[in-house]
Amino acid sequence: MANNVYALVTGASRGIGRAVAERLAKDGYTVIINYHSNTAAAERTKESIEAAGGKAELLPFDVSNGRAVEEALTSWDAAHEGEHISVLVNNAGIRRDGLLVFMGEEDWHDVMRTTTEGFYYITHHVLGGMLRARKGRIVSIASISGVSGLPGQTNYSAAKAALIGATKALGKEVAARKVTVNAVAPGFITTDMTAELDETELKKTIPAGRFGQPEEVAALVSFLCSDEAGYITGQVINISGGMG
Ligand code: NAP
């Protein structure tokens, strides 16, 4: 890509977001690395992109805080006059597992806010630029948990199912303007989020017999962001080794 074409990846300091950021940078995008608080990890993502010859910028903000999102994206717009964000990957997410009967209000709301309000605040801000350009890609990282429901994750399953609903609705709203909106639904992927899980036991429930790697999710996101994927919208694609 001759000029900068910008891709914003939320939660790109670690895990799946980092792999997506690295992959999109290889695809030629200038990647805007969002993260919440782990500046050292975000800087490592940026350094690895630059070491591979790519371009990246850091843009920390809490995706669940509407004011913080607005301030960060408005100052990005001001510093990049005439530019817009062409690709948005809504990846930032948290889990606070527990049986619903014991689940505190905070664990319900924190998970819902990060996923669903994060989707709203960021997508709402960047969508105008995509619609005006008559081109754009929005990919959200949902989960098999939001497709099938997982016990111990009613908050997380609800939040990811909401993300899937939003993806399907928005996909229909903006298809005529050549903006595609899709979700990917990973199963178990090796990241900090799954580090405490009993992989040996869980592998038995996965037809492929293993956890997935962040780079495998990144390859799917890369395809959905490509020109070749222009006729795919409003879809949820499982990447789960056959689970779900
Ligand atoms: P991870 O390793 O725990 O990384 C989470 C990333 O999200 C970090 O970059 C973190 O930033 C960022 N983040 C968290 N809360 C944020 C907030 N409020 N504002 C901005 N950034 C925030 O997670 P992961 O496993 O890569 O998961 C990435 C996405 O995939 C999540 O949406 C997750 O639900 C989904 N997913 C994961 C799996 C899996 O098995 N790993 C399966 C299905 C779906 P800091 O570094 O600053 O904390």
mmCIF file of C-alpha atoms and ligand atoms in Angstrom:
data_model
loop_
_atom_site.group_PDB
_atom_site.id
_atom_site.type_symbol
_atom_site.label_atom_id
_atom_site.label_comp_id
_atom_site.label_asym_id
_atom_site.label_seq_id
_atom_site.Cartn_x
_atom_site.Cartn_y
_atom_site.Cartn_z
ATOM 1 C CA MET A 1 0.000 0.000 0.000
ATOM 2 C CA ALA A 2 1.575 3.289 -1.106
ATOM 3 C CA ASN A 3 -0.143 5.606 1.384
ATOM 4 C CA ASN A 4 -1.058 4.835 4.948
ATOM 5 C CA VAL A 5 -4.239 2.772 5.191
ATOM 6 C CA TYR A 6 -5.158 2.526 8.851
ATOM 7 C CA ALA A 7 -6.354 -0.518 10.773
ATOM 8 C CA LEU A 8 -7.368 -0.116 14.434
ATOM 9 C CA VAL A 9 -7.028 -3.280 16.523
ATOM 10 C CA THR A 10 -8.358 -3.059 20.073
ATOM 11 C CA GLY A 11 -6.569 -5.080 22.745
ATOM 12 C CA ALA A 12 -3.519 -5.463 20.510
ATOM 13 C CA SER A 13 -0.914 -5.533 23.276
ATOM 14 C CA ARG A 14 -1.291 -9.278 23.831
ATOM 15 C CA GLY A 15 -2.746 -12.541 22.557
ATOM 16 C CA ILE A 16 -5.066 -12.641 19.565
ATOM 17 C CA GLY A 17 -5.038 -8.835 19.161
ATOM 18 C CA ARG A 18 -1.262 -8.779 18.953
ATOM 19 C CA ALA A 19 -1.231 -11.536 16.305
ATOM 20 C CA VAL A 20 -3.936 -9.695 14.324
ATOM 21 C CA ALA A 21 -1.969 -6.427 14.530
ATOM 22 C CA GLU A 22 1.213 -8.137 13.306
ATOM 23 C CA ARG A 23 -0.643 -9.854 10.466
ATOM 24 C CA LEU A 24 -2.455 -6.715 9.285
ATOM 25 C CA ALA A 25 0.853 -4.819 9.357
ATOM 26 C CA LYS A 26 2.321 -7.549 7.090
ATOM 27 C CA ASP A 27 -0.723 -7.061 4.833
ATOM 28 C CA GLY A 28 0.353 -3.422 4.445
ATOM 29 C CA TYR A 29 -1.863 -1.564 6.910
ATOM 30 C CA THR A 30 -0.561 1.033 9.331
ATOM 31 C CA VAL A 31 -1.791 -0.507 12.552
ATOM 32 C CA ILE A 32 -3.188 1.489 15.453
ATOM 33 C CA ILE A 33 -2.448 -0.600 18.531
ATOM 34 C CA ASN A 34 -5.054 -0.041 21.224
ATOM 35 C CA TYR A 35 -4.626 -1.475 24.728
ATOM 36 C CA HIS A 36 -5.855 -0.715 28.231
ATOM 37 C CA SER A 37 -2.936 -0.504 30.658
ATOM 38 C CA ASN A 38 -0.093 -2.824 29.621
ATOM 39 C CA THR A 39 2.151 -0.281 27.879
ATOM 40 C CA ALA A 40 5.225 -2.540 27.940
ATOM 41 C CA ALA A 41 3.361 -5.287 26.055
ATOM 42 C CA ALA A 42 1.907 -2.782 23.561
ATOM 43 C CA GLU A 43 5.407 -1.429 22.894
ATOM 44 C CA ARG A 44 6.601 -4.983 22.237
ATOM 45 C CA THR A 45 3.830 -5.404 19.625
ATOM 46 C CA LYS A 46 4.891 -2.130 17.979
ATOM 47 C CA GLU A 47 8.582 -3.112 17.998
ATOM 48 C CA SER A 48 7.848 -6.495 16.456
ATOM 49 C CA ILE A 49 5.786 -4.868 13.690
ATOM 50 C CA GLU A 50 8.544 -2.346 12.974
ATOM 51 C CA ALA A 51 11.250 -5.030 13.061
ATOM 52 C CA ALA A 52 9.321 -6.822 10.297
ATOM 53 C CA GLY A 53 9.233 -3.597 8.233
ATOM 54 C CA GLY A 54 5.666 -2.573 9.142
ATOM 55 C CA LYS A 55 4.137 0.597 10.574
ATOM 56 C CA ALA A 56 2.290 1.004 13.864
ATOM 57 C CA GLU A 57 1.101 3.610 16.376
ATOM 58 C CA LEU A 58 0.007 3.213 19.997
ATOM 59 C CA LEU A 59 -3.418 4.471 21.087
ATOM 60 C CA PRO A 60 -4.293 3.438 24.656
ATOM 61 C CA PHE A 61 -7.838 3.775 25.940
ATOM 62 C CA ASP A 62 -10.392 1.766 27.884
ATOM 63 C CA VAL A 63 -12.875 0.497 25.276
ATOM 64 C CA SER A 64 -15.647 0.351 27.877
ATOM 65 C CA ASN A 65 -15.379 4.049 28.750
ATOM 66 C CA GLY A 66 -17.280 6.140 26.207
ATOM 67 C CA ARG A 67 -15.558 9.401 27.128
ATOM 68 C CA ALA A 68 -12.082 7.835 26.937
ATOM 69 C CA VAL A 69 -12.864 6.299 23.521
ATOM 70 C CA GLU A 70 -14.197 9.594 22.175
ATOM 71 C CA GLU A 71 -11.223 11.616 23.461
ATOM 72 C CA ALA A 72 -8.654 9.188 22.041
ATOM 73 C CA LEU A 73 -10.301 8.815 18.630
ATOM 74 C CA THR A 74 -11.041 12.542 18.300
ATOM 75 C CA SER A 75 -7.398 13.381 18.970
ATOM 76 C CA TRP A 76 -6.333 10.663 16.502
ATOM 77 C CA ASP A 77 -8.602 12.296 13.875
ATOM 78 C CA ALA A 78 -7.105 15.727 14.631
ATOM 79 C CA ALA A 79 -3.556 14.415 14.245
ATOM 80 C CA HIS A 80 -4.405 12.616 10.961
ATOM 81 C CA GLU A 81 -6.335 15.215 9.009
ATOM 82 C CA GLY A 82 -7.910 13.855 5.843
ATOM 83 C CA GLU A 83 -7.290 10.249 6.918
ATOM 84 C CA HIS A 84 -9.719 7.717 8.312
ATOM 85 C CA ILE A 85 -9.684 4.243 9.805
ATOM 86 C CA SER A 86 -10.417 1.683 7.064
ATOM 87 C CA VAL A 87 -10.336 -1.480 9.166
ATOM 88 C CA LEU A 88 -11.592 -1.971 12.712
ATOM 89 C CA VAL A 89 -10.969 -5.159 14.667
ATOM 90 C CA ASN A 90 -13.011 -5.187 17.883
ATOM 91 C CA ASN A 91 -10.853 -7.627 19.807
ATOM 92 C CA ALA A 92 -10.474 -6.281 23.377
ATOM 93 C CA GLY A 93 -12.285 -8.536 25.799
ATOM 94 C CA ILE A 94 -12.206 -9.930 29.307
ATOM 95 C CA ARG A 95 -13.749 -12.880 31.080
ATOM 96 C CA ARG A 96 -14.944 -13.107 34.683
ATOM 97 C CA ASP A 97 -16.181 -16.687 34.927
ATOM 98 C CA GLY A 98 -18.466 -18.058 37.616
ATOM 99 C CA LEU A 99 -21.804 -19.765 38.036
ATOM 100 C CA LEU A 100 -24.629 -17.257 37.641
ATOM 101 C CA VAL A 101 -26.067 -18.110 41.040
ATOM 102 C CA PHE A 102 -22.863 -16.797 42.667
ATOM 103 C CA MET A 103 -22.062 -14.050 40.136
ATOM 104 C CA GLY A 104 -21.757 -10.503 41.457
ATOM 105 C CA GLU A 105 -23.193 -7.545 39.555
ATOM 106 C CA GLU A 106 -19.717 -6.196 38.816
ATOM 107 C CA ASP A 107 -18.607 -9.377 37.035
ATOM 108 C CA TRP A 108 -21.737 -9.256 34.900
ATOM 109 C CA HIS A 109 -21.405 -5.576 34.001
ATOM 110 C CA ASP A 110 -17.596 -5.472 33.457
ATOM 111 C CA VAL A 111 -17.780 -8.227 30.852
ATOM 112 C CA MET A 112 -20.855 -6.766 29.153
ATOM 113 C CA ARG A 113 -19.418 -3.234 29.100
ATOM 114 C CA THR A 114 -16.052 -4.218 27.653
ATOM 115 C CA THR A 115 -17.593 -6.245 24.842
ATOM 116 C CA THR A 116 -20.894 -4.601 23.946
ATOM 117 C CA GLU A 117 -20.318 -0.959 24.870
ATOM 118 C CA GLY A 118 -16.787 -1.222 23.465
ATOM 119 C CA PHE A 119 -18.319 -2.336 20.173
ATOM 120 C CA TYR A 120 -20.777 0.571 20.195
ATOM 121 C CA TYR A 121 -18.395 3.399 21.172
ATOM 122 C CA ILE A 122 -15.629 2.528 18.725
ATOM 123 C CA THR A 123 -17.717 1.332 15.791
ATOM 124 C CA HIS A 124 -19.986 4.383 16.124
ATOM 125 C CA HIS A 125 -16.972 6.688 15.888
ATOM 126 C CA VAL A 126 -15.167 5.083 12.938
ATOM 127 C CA LEU A 127 -18.151 4.020 10.830
ATOM 128 C CA GLY A 128 -18.777 7.483 9.325
ATOM 129 C CA GLY A 129 -15.327 7.555 7.706
ATOM 130 C CA MET A 130 -15.870 4.104 6.183
ATOM 131 C CA LEU A 131 -19.319 5.025 4.849
ATOM 132 C CA ARG A 132 -17.980 8.228 3.275
ATOM 133 C CA ALA A 133 -15.127 6.250 1.672
ATOM 134 C CA ARG A 134 -17.629 3.614 0.497
ATOM 135 C CA LYS A 135 -15.263 0.940 1.770
ATOM 136 C CA GLY A 136 -14.507 -0.562 5.151
ATOM 137 C CA ARG A 137 -14.005 -3.708 7.158
ATOM 138 C CA ILE A 138 -15.236 -4.373 10.684
ATOM 139 C CA VAL A 139 -14.356 -7.692 12.306
ATOM 140 C CA SER A 140 -15.289 -8.472 15.901
ATOM 141 C CA ILE A 141 -13.799 -11.283 17.948
ATOM 142 C CA ALA A 142 -16.749 -13.127 19.450
ATOM 143 C CA SER A 143 -16.437 -16.660 20.869
ATOM 144 C CA ILE A 144 -17.875 -20.150 20.584
ATOM 145 C CA SER A 145 -19.212 -19.302 24.064
ATOM 146 C CA GLY A 146 -21.521 -16.726 22.439
ATOM 147 C CA VAL A 147 -22.627 -19.185 19.751
ATOM 148 C CA SER A 148 -23.326 -22.256 21.894
ATOM 149 C CA GLY A 149 -23.302 -20.972 25.489
ATOM 150 C CA LEU A 150 -20.825 -22.317 28.028
ATOM 151 C CA PRO A 151 -21.674 -23.071 31.663
ATOM 152 C CA GLY A 152 -19.825 -20.746 34.042
ATOM 153 C CA GLN A 153 -19.819 -18.006 31.416
ATOM 154 C CA THR A 154 -23.356 -16.597 31.278
ATOM 155 C CA ASN A 155 -21.944 -13.054 31.336
ATOM 156 C CA TYR A 156 -19.345 -13.798 28.641
ATOM 157 C CA SER A 157 -21.757 -15.875 26.507
ATOM 158 C CA ALA A 158 -24.348 -13.070 26.715
ATOM 159 C CA ALA A 159 -21.806 -10.406 25.770
ATOM 160 C CA LYS A 160 -20.447 -12.391 22.818
ATOM 161 C CA ALA A 161 -23.967 -13.279 21.629
ATOM 162 C CA ALA A 162 -24.776 -9.551 21.699
ATOM 163 C CA LEU A 163 -21.704 -8.893 19.578
ATOM 164 C CA ILE A 164 -22.934 -11.475 17.078
ATOM 165 C CA GLY A 165 -26.389 -9.853 16.930
ATOM 166 C CA ALA A 166 -24.858 -6.425 16.430
ATOM 167 C CA THR A 167 -22.639 -7.816 13.650
ATOM 168 C CA LYS A 168 -25.594 -9.323 11.792
ATOM 169 C CA ALA A 169 -27.705 -6.164 12.074
ATOM 170 C CA LEU A 170 -24.956 -3.703 11.172
ATOM 171 C CA GLY A 171 -23.823 -5.907 8.286
ATOM 172 C CA LYS A 172 -27.245 -5.430 6.718
ATOM 173 C CA GLU A 173 -27.294 -1.682 7.442
ATOM 174 C CA VAL A 174 -24.055 -0.853 5.656
ATOM 175 C CA ALA A 175 -23.638 -3.533 2.963
ATOM 176 C CA ALA A 176 -24.745 -1.210 0.168
ATOM 177 C CA ARG A 177 -21.873 1.153 1.061
ATOM 178 C CA LYS A 178 -19.341 -1.670 0.653
ATOM 179 C CA VAL A 179 -18.580 -1.823 4.356
ATOM 180 C CA THR A 180 -18.502 -5.429 5.572
ATOM 181 C CA VAL A 181 -19.171 -6.418 9.177
ATOM 182 C CA ASN A 182 -18.292 -9.910 10.374
ATOM 183 C CA ALA A 183 -17.454 -11.788 13.540
ATOM 184 C CA VAL A 184 -15.122 -14.669 14.205
ATOM 185 C CA ALA A 185 -15.890 -17.090 16.999
ATOM 186 C CA PRO A 186 -12.761 -18.765 18.362
ATOM 187 C CA GLY A 187 -12.772 -21.843 20.550
ATOM 188 C CA PHE A 188 -9.809 -22.296 22.915
ATOM 189 C CA ILE A 189 -6.803 -20.260 21.757
ATOM 190 C CA THR A 190 -3.440 -20.227 23.560
ATOM 191 C CA THR A 191 -3.163 -16.750 25.179
ATOM 192 C CA ASP A 192 -2.977 -15.204 28.668
ATOM 193 C CA MET A 193 -6.790 -15.525 28.811
ATOM 194 C CA THR A 194 -6.586 -19.324 28.688
ATOM 195 C CA ALA A 195 -3.279 -19.722 30.560
ATOM 196 C CA GLU A 196 -4.918 -20.975 33.768
ATOM 197 C CA LEU A 197 -7.151 -23.547 32.072
ATOM 198 C CA ASP A 198 -6.455 -27.287 32.209
ATOM 199 C CA GLU A 199 -5.396 -27.731 28.598
ATOM 200 C CA THR A 200 -4.876 -31.497 28.881
ATOM 201 C CA GLU A 201 -8.474 -32.046 30.019
ATOM 202 C CA LEU A 202 -10.032 -29.483 27.658
ATOM 203 C CA LYS A 203 -8.204 -30.829 24.603
ATOM 204 C CA LYS A 204 -10.321 -33.984 24.946
ATOM 205 C CA THR A 205 -13.433 -31.897 24.140
ATOM 206 C CA ILE A 206 -11.941 -30.425 20.952
ATOM 207 C CA PRO A 207 -12.317 -32.552 17.785
ATOM 208 C CA ALA A 208 -8.970 -31.273 16.472
ATOM 209 C CA GLY A 209 -7.368 -32.350 19.767
ATOM 210 C CA ARG A 210 -5.516 -29.097 20.443
ATOM 211 C CA PHE A 211 -5.872 -25.423 21.317
ATOM 212 C CA GLY A 212 -5.680 -22.966 18.407
ATOM 213 C CA GLN A 213 -2.914 -20.407 17.973
ATOM 214 C CA PRO A 214 -3.476 -16.619 17.811
ATOM 215 C CA GLU A 215 -1.856 -16.571 14.358
ATOM 216 C CA GLU A 216 -4.577 -18.912 13.046
ATOM 217 C CA VAL A 217 -7.264 -16.448 14.157
ATOM 218 C CA ALA A 218 -5.210 -13.607 12.668
ATOM 219 C CA ALA A 219 -5.113 -15.349 9.269
ATOM 220 C CA LEU A 220 -8.928 -15.535 9.214
ATOM 221 C CA VAL A 221 -9.260 -11.884 10.249
ATOM 222 C CA SER A 222 -6.752 -10.932 7.547
ATOM 223 C CA PHE A 223 -8.862 -12.679 4.907
ATOM 224 C CA LEU A 224 -12.078 -11.013 6.114
ATOM 225 C CA CYS A 225 -10.306 -7.642 5.834
ATOM 226 C CA SER A 226 -9.072 -8.315 2.301
ATOM 227 C CA ASP A 227 -10.627 -7.113 -0.961
ATOM 228 C CA GLU A 228 -11.394 -10.750 -1.858
ATOM 229 C CA ALA A 229 -13.798 -10.976 1.101
ATOM 230 C CA GLY A 230 -16.011 -8.133 -0.131
ATOM 231 C CA TYR A 231 -19.067 -10.369 -0.584
ATOM 232 C CA ILE A 232 -18.967 -11.789 2.961
ATOM 233 C CA THR A 233 -20.911 -9.717 5.481
ATOM 234 C CA GLY A 234 -23.056 -10.189 8.573
ATOM 235 C CA GLN A 235 -21.474 -13.597 9.172
ATOM 236 C CA VAL A 236 -20.023 -15.391 12.169
ATOM 237 C CA ILE A 237 -17.194 -17.785 11.356
ATOM 238 C CA ASN A 238 -16.181 -20.367 13.951
ATOM 239 C CA ILE A 239 -12.482 -21.072 14.372
ATOM 240 C CA SER A 240 -12.561 -23.742 17.007
ATOM 241 C CA GLY A 241 -10.989 -26.993 15.821
ATOM 242 C CA GLY A 242 -14.479 -28.373 15.256
ATOM 243 C CA MET A 243 -16.008 -27.373 18.625
ATOM 244 C CA GLY A 244 -19.497 -25.870 18.756
HETATM 245 P P1 NAP B 1 -5.790 -11.571 26.413
HETATM 246 O O1 NAP B 1 -4.567 -12.339 26.077
HETATM 247 O O2 NAP B 1 -6.302 -11.574 27.816
HETATM 248 O O3 NAP B 1 -5.585 -10.041 25.918
HETATM 249 C C1 NAP B 1 -6.621 -9.140 26.120
HETATM 250 C C2 NAP B 1 -6.303 -7.851 25.390
HETATM 251 O O4 NAP B 1 -7.443 -6.973 25.539
HETATM 252 C C3 NAP B 1 -5.126 -7.119 25.971
HETATM 253 O O5 NAP B 1 -4.466 -6.460 24.923
HETATM 254 C C4 NAP B 1 -5.777 -6.092 26.911
HETATM 255 O O6 NAP B 1 -5.000 -4.911 27.116
HETATM 256 C C5 NAP B 1 -7.019 -5.751 26.117
HETATM 257 N N1 NAP B 1 -8.104 -5.205 26.923
HETATM 258 C C6 NAP B 1 -8.801 -5.808 27.912
HETATM 259 N N2 NAP B 1 -9.725 -4.956 28.414
HETATM 260 C C7 NAP B 1 -9.598 -3.801 27.711
HETATM 261 C C8 NAP B 1 -10.249 -2.551 27.765
HETATM 262 N N3 NAP B 1 -11.235 -2.304 28.638
HETATM 263 N N4 NAP B 1 -9.845 -1.574 26.903
HETATM 264 C C9 NAP B 1 -8.851 -1.798 26.018
HETATM 265 N N5 NAP B 1 -8.200 -2.972 25.923
HETATM 266 C C10 NAP B 1 -8.565 -3.950 26.767
HETATM 267 O O7 NAP B 1 -7.031 -12.059 25.541
HETATM 268 P P2 NAP B 1 -7.112 -12.948 24.203
HETATM 269 O O8 NAP B 1 -7.208 -14.367 24.609
HETATM 270 O O9 NAP B 1 -6.090 -12.514 23.236
HETATM 271 O O10 NAP B 1 -8.573 -12.541 23.704
HETATM 272 C C11 NAP B 1 -8.785 -11.547 22.709
HETATM 273 C C12 NAP B 1 -10.260 -11.593 22.313
HETATM 274 O O11 NAP B 1 -10.575 -12.891 21.841
HETATM 275 C C13 NAP B 1 -11.209 -11.326 23.486
HETATM 276 O O12 NAP B 1 -12.318 -10.590 23.023
HETATM 277 C C14 NAP B 1 -11.638 -12.717 23.894
HETATM 278 O O13 NAP B 1 -12.884 -12.696 24.529
HETATM 279 C C15 NAP B 1 -11.674 -13.401 22.555
HETATM 280 N N6 NAP B 1 -11.571 -14.845 22.637
HETATM 281 C C16 NAP B 1 -10.466 -15.446 23.168
HETATM 282 C C17 NAP B 1 -10.414 -16.835 23.216
HETATM 283 C C18 NAP B 1 -9.238 -17.565 23.779
HETATM 284 O O14 NAP B 1 -9.338 -18.792 23.920
HETATM 285 N N7 NAP B 1 -8.136 -16.918 24.094
HETATM 286 C C19 NAP B 1 -11.491 -17.598 22.734
HETATM 287 C C20 NAP B 1 -12.591 -16.956 22.209
HETATM 288 C C21 NAP B 1 -12.620 -15.576 22.145
HETATM 289 P P3 NAP B 1 -3.873 -4.825 28.297
HETATM 290 O O15 NAP B 1 -2.712 -5.649 27.833
HETATM 291 O O16 NAP B 1 -3.557 -3.365 28.405
HETATM 292 O O17 NAP B 1 -4.511 -5.399 29.533
#
